[in-house]
CSV table of C-alpha atoms in Angstrom, one decimal:
chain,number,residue,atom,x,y,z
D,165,UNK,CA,-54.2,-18.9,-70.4
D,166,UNK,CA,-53.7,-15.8,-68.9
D,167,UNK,CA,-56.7,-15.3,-67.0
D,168,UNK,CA,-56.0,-19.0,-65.3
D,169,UNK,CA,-52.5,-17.5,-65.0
D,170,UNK,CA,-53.6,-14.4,-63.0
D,171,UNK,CA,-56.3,-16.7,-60.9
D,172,UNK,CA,-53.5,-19.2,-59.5
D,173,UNK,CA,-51.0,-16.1,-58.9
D,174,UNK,CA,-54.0,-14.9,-57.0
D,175,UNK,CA,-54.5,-17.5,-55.2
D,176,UNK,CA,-50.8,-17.8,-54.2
D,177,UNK,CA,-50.6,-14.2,-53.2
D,178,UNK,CA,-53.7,-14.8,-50.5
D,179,UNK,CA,-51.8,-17.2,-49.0
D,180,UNK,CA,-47.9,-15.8,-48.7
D,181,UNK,CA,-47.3,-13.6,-46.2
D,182,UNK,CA,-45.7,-13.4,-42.9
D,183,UNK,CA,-48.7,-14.9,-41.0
D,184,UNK,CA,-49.7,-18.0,-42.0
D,185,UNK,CA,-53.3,-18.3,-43.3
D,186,UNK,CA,-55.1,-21.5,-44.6
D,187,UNK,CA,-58.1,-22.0,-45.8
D,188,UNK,CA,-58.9,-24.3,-43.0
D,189,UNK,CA,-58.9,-20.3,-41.2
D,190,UNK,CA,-61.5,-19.2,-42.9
D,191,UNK,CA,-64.4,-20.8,-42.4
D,192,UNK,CA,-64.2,-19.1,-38.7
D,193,UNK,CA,-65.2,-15.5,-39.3
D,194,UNK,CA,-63.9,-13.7,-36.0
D,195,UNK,CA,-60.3,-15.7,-36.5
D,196,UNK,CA,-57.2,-13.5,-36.2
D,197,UNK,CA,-56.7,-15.0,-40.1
D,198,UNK,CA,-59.5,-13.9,-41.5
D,199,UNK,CA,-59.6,-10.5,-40.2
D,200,UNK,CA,-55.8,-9.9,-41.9
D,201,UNK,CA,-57.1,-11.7,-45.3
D,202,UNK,CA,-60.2,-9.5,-45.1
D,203,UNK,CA,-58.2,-6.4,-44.3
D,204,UNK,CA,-54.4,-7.1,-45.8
D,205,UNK,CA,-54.1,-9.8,-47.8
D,206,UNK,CA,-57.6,-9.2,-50.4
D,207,UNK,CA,-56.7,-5.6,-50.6
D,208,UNK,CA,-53.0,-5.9,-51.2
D,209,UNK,CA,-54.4,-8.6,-54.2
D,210,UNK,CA,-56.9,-5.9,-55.5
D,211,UNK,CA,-54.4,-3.3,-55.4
D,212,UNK,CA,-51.6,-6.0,-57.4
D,213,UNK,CA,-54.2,-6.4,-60.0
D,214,UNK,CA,-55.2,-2.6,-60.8
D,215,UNK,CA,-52.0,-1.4,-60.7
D,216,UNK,CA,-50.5,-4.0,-62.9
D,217,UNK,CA,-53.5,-3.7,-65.4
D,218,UNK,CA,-53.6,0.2,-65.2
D,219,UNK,CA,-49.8,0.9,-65.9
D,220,UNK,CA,-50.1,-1.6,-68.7
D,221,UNK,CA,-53.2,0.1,-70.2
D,222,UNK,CA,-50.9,3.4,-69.6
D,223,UNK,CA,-47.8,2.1,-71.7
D,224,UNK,CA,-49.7,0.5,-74.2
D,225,UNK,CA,-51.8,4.1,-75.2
D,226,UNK,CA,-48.2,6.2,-74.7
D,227,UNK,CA,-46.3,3.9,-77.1
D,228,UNK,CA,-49.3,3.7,-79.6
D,229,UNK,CA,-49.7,7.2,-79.7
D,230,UNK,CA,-46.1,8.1,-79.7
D,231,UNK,CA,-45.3,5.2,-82.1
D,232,UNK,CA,-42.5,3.8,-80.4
D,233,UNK,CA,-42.3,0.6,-78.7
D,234,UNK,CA,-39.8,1.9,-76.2
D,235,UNK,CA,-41.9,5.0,-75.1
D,236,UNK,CA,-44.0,4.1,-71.2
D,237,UNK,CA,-44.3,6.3,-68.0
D,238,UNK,CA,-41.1,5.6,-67.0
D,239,UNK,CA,-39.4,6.8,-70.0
D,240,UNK,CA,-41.4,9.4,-71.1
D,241,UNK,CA,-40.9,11.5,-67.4
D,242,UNK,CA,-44.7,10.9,-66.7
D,243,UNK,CA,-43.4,9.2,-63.3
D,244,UNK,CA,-41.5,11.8,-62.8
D,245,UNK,CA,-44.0,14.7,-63.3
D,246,UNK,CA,-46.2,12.9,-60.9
D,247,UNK,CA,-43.6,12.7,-57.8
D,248,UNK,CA,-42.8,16.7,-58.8
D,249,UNK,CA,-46.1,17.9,-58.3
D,250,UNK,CA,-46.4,15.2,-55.3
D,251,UNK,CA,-43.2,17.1,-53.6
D,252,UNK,CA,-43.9,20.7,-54.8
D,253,UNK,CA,-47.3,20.1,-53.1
D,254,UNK,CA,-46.1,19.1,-49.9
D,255,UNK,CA,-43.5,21.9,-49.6
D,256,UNK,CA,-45.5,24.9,-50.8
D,257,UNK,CA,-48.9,23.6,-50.0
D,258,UNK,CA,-48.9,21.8,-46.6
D,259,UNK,CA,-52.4,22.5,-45.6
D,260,UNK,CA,-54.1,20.7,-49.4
D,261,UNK,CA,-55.7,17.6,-48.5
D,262,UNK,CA,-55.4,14.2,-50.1
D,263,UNK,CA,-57.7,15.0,-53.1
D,264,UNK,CA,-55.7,18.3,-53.6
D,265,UNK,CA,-52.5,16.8,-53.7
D,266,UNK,CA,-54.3,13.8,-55.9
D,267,UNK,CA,-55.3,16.8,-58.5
D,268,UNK,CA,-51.8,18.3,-58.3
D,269,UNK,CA,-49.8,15.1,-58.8
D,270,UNK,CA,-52.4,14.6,-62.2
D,271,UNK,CA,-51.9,18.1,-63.4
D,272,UNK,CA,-47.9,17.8,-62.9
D,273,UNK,CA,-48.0,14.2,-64.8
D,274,UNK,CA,-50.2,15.6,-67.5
D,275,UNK,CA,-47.9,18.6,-68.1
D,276,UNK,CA,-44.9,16.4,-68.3
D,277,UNK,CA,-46.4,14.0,-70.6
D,278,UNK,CA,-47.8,16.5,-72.9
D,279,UNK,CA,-44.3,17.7,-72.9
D,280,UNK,CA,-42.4,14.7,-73.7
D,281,UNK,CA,-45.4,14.5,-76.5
D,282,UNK,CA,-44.2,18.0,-77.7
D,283,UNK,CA,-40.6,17.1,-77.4
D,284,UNK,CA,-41.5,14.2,-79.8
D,285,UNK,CA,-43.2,16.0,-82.4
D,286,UNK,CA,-40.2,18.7,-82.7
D,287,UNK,CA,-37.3,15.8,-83.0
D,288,UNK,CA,-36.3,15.1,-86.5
D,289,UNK,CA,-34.3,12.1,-86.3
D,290,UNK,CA,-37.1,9.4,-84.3
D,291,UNK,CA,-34.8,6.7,-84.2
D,292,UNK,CA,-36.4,3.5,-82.3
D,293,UNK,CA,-34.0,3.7,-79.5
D,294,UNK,CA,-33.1,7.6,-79.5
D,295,UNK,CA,-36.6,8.6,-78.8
D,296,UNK,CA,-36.9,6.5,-75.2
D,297,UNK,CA,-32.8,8.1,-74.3
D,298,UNK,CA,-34.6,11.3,-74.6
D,299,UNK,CA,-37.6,10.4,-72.4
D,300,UNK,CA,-34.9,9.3,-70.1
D,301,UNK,CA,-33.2,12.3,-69.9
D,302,UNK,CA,-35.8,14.2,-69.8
D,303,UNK,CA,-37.3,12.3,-66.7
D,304,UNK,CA,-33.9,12.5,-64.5
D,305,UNK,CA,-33.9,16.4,-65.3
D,306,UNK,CA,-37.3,16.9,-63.8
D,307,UNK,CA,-36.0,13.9,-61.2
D,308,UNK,CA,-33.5,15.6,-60.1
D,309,UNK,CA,-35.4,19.2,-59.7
D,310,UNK,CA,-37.5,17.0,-57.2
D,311,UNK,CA,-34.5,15.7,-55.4
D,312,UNK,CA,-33.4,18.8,-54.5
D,313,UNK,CA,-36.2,20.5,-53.5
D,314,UNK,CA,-37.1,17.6,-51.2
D,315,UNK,CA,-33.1,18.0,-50.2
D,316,UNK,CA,-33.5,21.4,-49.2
D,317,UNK,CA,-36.8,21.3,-47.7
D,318,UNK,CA,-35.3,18.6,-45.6
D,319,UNK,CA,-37.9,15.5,-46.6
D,320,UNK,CA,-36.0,13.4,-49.0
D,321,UNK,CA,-35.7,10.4,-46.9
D,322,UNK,CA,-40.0,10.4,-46.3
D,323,UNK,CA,-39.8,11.0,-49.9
D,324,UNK,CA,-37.4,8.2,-50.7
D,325,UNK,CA,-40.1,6.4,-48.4
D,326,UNK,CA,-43.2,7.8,-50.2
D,327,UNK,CA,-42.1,6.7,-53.4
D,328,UNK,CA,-41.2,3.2,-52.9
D,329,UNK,CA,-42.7,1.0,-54.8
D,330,UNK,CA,-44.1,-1.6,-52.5
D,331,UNK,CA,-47.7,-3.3,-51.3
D,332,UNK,CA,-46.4,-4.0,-47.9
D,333,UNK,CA,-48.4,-1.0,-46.4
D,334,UNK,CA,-51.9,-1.6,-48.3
D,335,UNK,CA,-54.6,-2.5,-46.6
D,336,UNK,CA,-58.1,-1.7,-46.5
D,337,UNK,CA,-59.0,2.2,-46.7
D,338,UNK,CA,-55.5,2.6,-48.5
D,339,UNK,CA,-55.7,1.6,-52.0
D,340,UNK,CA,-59.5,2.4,-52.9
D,341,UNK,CA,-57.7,5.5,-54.9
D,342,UNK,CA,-56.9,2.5,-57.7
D,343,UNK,CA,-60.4,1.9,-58.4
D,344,UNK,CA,-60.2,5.2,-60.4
D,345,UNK,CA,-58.5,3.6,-62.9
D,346,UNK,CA,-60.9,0.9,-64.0
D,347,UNK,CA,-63.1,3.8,-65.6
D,348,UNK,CA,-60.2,5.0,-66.9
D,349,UNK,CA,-59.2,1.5,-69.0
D,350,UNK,CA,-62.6,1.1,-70.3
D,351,UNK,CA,-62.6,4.4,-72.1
D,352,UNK,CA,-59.7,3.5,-73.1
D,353,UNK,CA,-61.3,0.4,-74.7
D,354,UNK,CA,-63.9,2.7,-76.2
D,355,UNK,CA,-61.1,4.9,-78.1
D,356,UNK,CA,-59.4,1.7,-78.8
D,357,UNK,CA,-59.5,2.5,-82.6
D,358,UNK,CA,-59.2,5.6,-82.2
D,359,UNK,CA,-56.2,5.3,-81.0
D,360,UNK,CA,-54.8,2.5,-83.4
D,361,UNK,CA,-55.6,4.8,-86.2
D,362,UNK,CA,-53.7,8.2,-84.3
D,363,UNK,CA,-50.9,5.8,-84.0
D,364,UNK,CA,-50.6,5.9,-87.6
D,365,UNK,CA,-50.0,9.3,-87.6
D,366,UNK,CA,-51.2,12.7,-87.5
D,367,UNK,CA,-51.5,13.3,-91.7
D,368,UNK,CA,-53.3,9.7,-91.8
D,369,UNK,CA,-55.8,10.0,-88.9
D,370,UNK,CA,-57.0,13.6,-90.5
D,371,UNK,CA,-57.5,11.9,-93.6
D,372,UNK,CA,-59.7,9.7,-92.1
D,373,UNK,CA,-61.9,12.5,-90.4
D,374,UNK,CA,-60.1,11.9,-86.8
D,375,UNK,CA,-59.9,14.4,-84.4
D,376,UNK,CA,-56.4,14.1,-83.7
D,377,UNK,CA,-55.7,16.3,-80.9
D,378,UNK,CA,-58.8,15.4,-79.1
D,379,UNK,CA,-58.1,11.9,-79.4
D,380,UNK,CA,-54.3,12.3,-78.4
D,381,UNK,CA,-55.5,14.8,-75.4
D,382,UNK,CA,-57.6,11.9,-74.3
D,383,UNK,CA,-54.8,9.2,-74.7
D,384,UNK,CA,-52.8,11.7,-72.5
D,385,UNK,CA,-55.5,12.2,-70.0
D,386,UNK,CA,-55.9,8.5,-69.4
D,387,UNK,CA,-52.4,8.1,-69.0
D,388,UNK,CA,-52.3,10.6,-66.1
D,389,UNK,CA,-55.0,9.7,-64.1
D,390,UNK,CA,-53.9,5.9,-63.6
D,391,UNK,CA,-50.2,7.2,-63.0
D,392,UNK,CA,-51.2,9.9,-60.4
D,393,UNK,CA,-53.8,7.1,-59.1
D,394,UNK,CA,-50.7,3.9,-59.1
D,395,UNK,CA,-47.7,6.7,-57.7
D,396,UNK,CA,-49.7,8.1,-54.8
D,397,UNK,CA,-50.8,4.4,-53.5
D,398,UNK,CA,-48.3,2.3,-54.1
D,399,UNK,CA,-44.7,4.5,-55.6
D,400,UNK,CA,-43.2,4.1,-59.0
D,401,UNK,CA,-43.1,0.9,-60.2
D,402,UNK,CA,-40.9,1.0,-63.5
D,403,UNK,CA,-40.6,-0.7,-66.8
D,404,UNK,CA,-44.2,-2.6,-66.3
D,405,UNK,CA,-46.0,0.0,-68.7
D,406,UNK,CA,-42.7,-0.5,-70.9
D,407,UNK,CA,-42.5,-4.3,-70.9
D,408,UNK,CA,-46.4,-5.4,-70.9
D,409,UNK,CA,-47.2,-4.1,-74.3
D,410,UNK,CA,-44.7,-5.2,-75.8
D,411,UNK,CA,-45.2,-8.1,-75.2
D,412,UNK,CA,-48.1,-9.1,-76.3
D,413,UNK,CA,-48.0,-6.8,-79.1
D,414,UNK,CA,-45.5,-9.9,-80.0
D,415,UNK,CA,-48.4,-11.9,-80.7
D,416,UNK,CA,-51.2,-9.6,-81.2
D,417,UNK,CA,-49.7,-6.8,-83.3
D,418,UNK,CA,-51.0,-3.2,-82.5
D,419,UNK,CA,-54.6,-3.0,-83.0
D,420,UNK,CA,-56.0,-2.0,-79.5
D,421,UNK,CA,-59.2,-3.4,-79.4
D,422,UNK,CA,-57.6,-6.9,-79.4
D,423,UNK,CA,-54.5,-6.3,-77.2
D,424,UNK,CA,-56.0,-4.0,-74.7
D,425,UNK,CA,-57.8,-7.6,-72.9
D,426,UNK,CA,-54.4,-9.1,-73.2
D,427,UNK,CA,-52.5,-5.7,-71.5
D,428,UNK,CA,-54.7,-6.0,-68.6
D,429,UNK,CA,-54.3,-9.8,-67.8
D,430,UNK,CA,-50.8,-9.8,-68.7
D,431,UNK,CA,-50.0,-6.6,-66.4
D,432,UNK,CA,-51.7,-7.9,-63.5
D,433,UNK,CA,-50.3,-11.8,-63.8
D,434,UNK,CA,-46.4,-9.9,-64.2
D,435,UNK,CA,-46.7,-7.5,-60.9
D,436,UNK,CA,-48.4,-10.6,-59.2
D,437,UNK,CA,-45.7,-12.8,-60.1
D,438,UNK,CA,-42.8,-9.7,-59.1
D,439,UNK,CA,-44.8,-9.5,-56.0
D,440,UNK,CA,-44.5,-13.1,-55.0
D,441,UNK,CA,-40.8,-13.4,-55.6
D,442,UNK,CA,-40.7,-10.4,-53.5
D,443,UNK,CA,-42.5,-11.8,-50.8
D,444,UNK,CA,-40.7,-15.5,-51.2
D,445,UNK,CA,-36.7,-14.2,-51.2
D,446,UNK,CA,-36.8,-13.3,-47.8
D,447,UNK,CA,-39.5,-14.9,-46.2
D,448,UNK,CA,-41.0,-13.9,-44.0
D,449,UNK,CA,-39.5,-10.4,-44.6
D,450,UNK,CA,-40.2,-8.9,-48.0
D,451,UNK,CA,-38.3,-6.8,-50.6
D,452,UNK,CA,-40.1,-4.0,-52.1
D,453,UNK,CA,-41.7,-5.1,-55.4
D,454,UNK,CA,-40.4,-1.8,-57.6
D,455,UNK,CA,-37.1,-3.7,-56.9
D,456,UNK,CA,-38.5,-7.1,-58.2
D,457,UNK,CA,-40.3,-5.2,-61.6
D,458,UNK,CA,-36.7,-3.7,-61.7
D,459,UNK,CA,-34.5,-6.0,-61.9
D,460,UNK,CA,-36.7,-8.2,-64.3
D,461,UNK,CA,-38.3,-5.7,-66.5
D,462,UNK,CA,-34.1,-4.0,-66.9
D,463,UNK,CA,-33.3,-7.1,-68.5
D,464,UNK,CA,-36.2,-7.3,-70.9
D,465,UNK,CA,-35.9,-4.0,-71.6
D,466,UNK,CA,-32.3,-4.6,-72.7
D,467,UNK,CA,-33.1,-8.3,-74.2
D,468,UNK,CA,-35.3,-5.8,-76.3
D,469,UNK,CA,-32.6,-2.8,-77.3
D,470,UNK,CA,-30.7,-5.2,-78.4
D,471,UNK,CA,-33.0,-6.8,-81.0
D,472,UNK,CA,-33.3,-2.8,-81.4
D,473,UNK,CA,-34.8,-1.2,-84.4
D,474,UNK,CA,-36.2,-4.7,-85.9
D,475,UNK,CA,-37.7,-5.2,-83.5
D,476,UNK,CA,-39.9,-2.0,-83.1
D,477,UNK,CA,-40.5,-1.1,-86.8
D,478,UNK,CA,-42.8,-4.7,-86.5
């Protein structure tokens, strides 16, 4: 169901847009129509589906190793890192190219969320709902230390710009950056049970002759790279990583090997789906789709803190 989910929103997003394309258009190759589907509308689809299927992938290892069903990017400060080392690198480094500031952005988002990770071990009381408050926190502090540097370095509104999440500007030779994170989810599928059996803990995954760090550095690692690859092409898109997981951990429990599949398809159909409201509401103008995820993924996310600790000790 949800691969036939993600092919009809994929066929509706090829056909939405401000210009309207049939598939009458097509079947002339030097149209006007097809050039934009070949160059706008096909990459803004690809780009849909690997962000929505990488910041899945990315919540879905952060809450297995943290253990904690409220625990993504967004509220773990890993979005946060990422824009930090973005900003730092455009105010103290103007001269890095694109692949430097790609390698800064993944240091800066691996930092912070080997942080947060820290934070988490050193926190007594790991209380279903506490743990994410203090992600939160943590991310506005290092949220607002980017704020004001871009303040006083006189770039927030390009950063404001940068960051926002939307597809509107992705088009062929802009979003290839993504493709880094399909290698990234399929070694995540290969430490798939690894990383069910870390989630149990630290004392039980030594028992069983894991590696724990190594396999939690890797988690970490993962979780970085399609982050730093999703922020710097498209902005933040919240709550996705948050929301994905747990929902089809609602049905599939928490053994990755069998929800990982699910995450993917289930990511990409809900960004497609934010996506094409976006592009609908104000047709032919468009809101940006971080607004969309927003609104809808705030009020599953609450829909879920109020079912509260039940809920996340399933």
């Amino acid at each position: 169901m949800l691969i036939v989910t993600v092919i009809i929103l994929s066929v509706i997003s090829l056909f939405i847009g401000a210009i309207d394309i049939k598939p009458s258009h097509l079947l002339n190759w030097e149209s006007l129509e097809t050039q934009i589907f070949l160059i706008s509308r096909l990459p803004r689809l690809l780009a849909i589906i690997l962000a929505g299927a990488g910041m899945g992938i990315a919540g879905l290892i952060m809450q297995s190793l943290s253990r904690n069903k409220f625990v993504s990017p967004t509220t773990a400060g890993t979005l946060d890192a990422a824009k930090l080392g973005i900003i730092i690198s455009m105010i103290f480094f103007t001269g890095l190219s694109y692949i430097g500031q790609i390698l800064f952005s993944f240091a800066f988002a691996l930092i912070g969320t080997f942080i947060f990770m820290q934070l988490l071990e050193r926190i007594k009381f790991k209380d279903a709902v506490f743990v994410p408050l203090i992600g939160i926190m943590y991310g506005n502090v290092i949220g607002a230390l980017s704020t004001f540097l871009a303040y006083e370095a006189n770039i927030l509104q390009n950063v404001d710009a940068f960051f926002q999440g939307s597809f509107t500007l992705v088009v062929s030779g802009r979003y290839e950056l993504l493709y880094v994170a399909v290698p990234a989810i399929i070694i995540a599928y290969i430490y798939a049970n690894k990383f069910t059996v870390a989630g149990m803990g630290e004392d039980f995954a030594k028992n069983l002759g894991l590696s724990y760090r190594t396999v939690l550095n890797i988690g970490l690692i993962i979780v970085a790279i399609i982050t730093t690859t999703v922020i710097l092409t498209v902005g933040v898109i919240p709550f996705l990583g948050l929301i994905v997981p747990n929902l089809v951990s609602l049905y599939l429990g928490d053994n990755l090997r069998k929800t990982i599949p699910h995450t993917i398809f289930m990511g990409a159909a809900f960004l497609l789906f934010c996506d094409i409201i976006s592009r609908l509401i104000v047709h032919p103008y468009e809101i940006p789709v971080n607004t969309t995820v927003a609104v809808i993924g705030s009020v599953i996310f609450l829909i879920m803190l109020f079912r509260g600790k039940a809920y996340a000790q399933k």
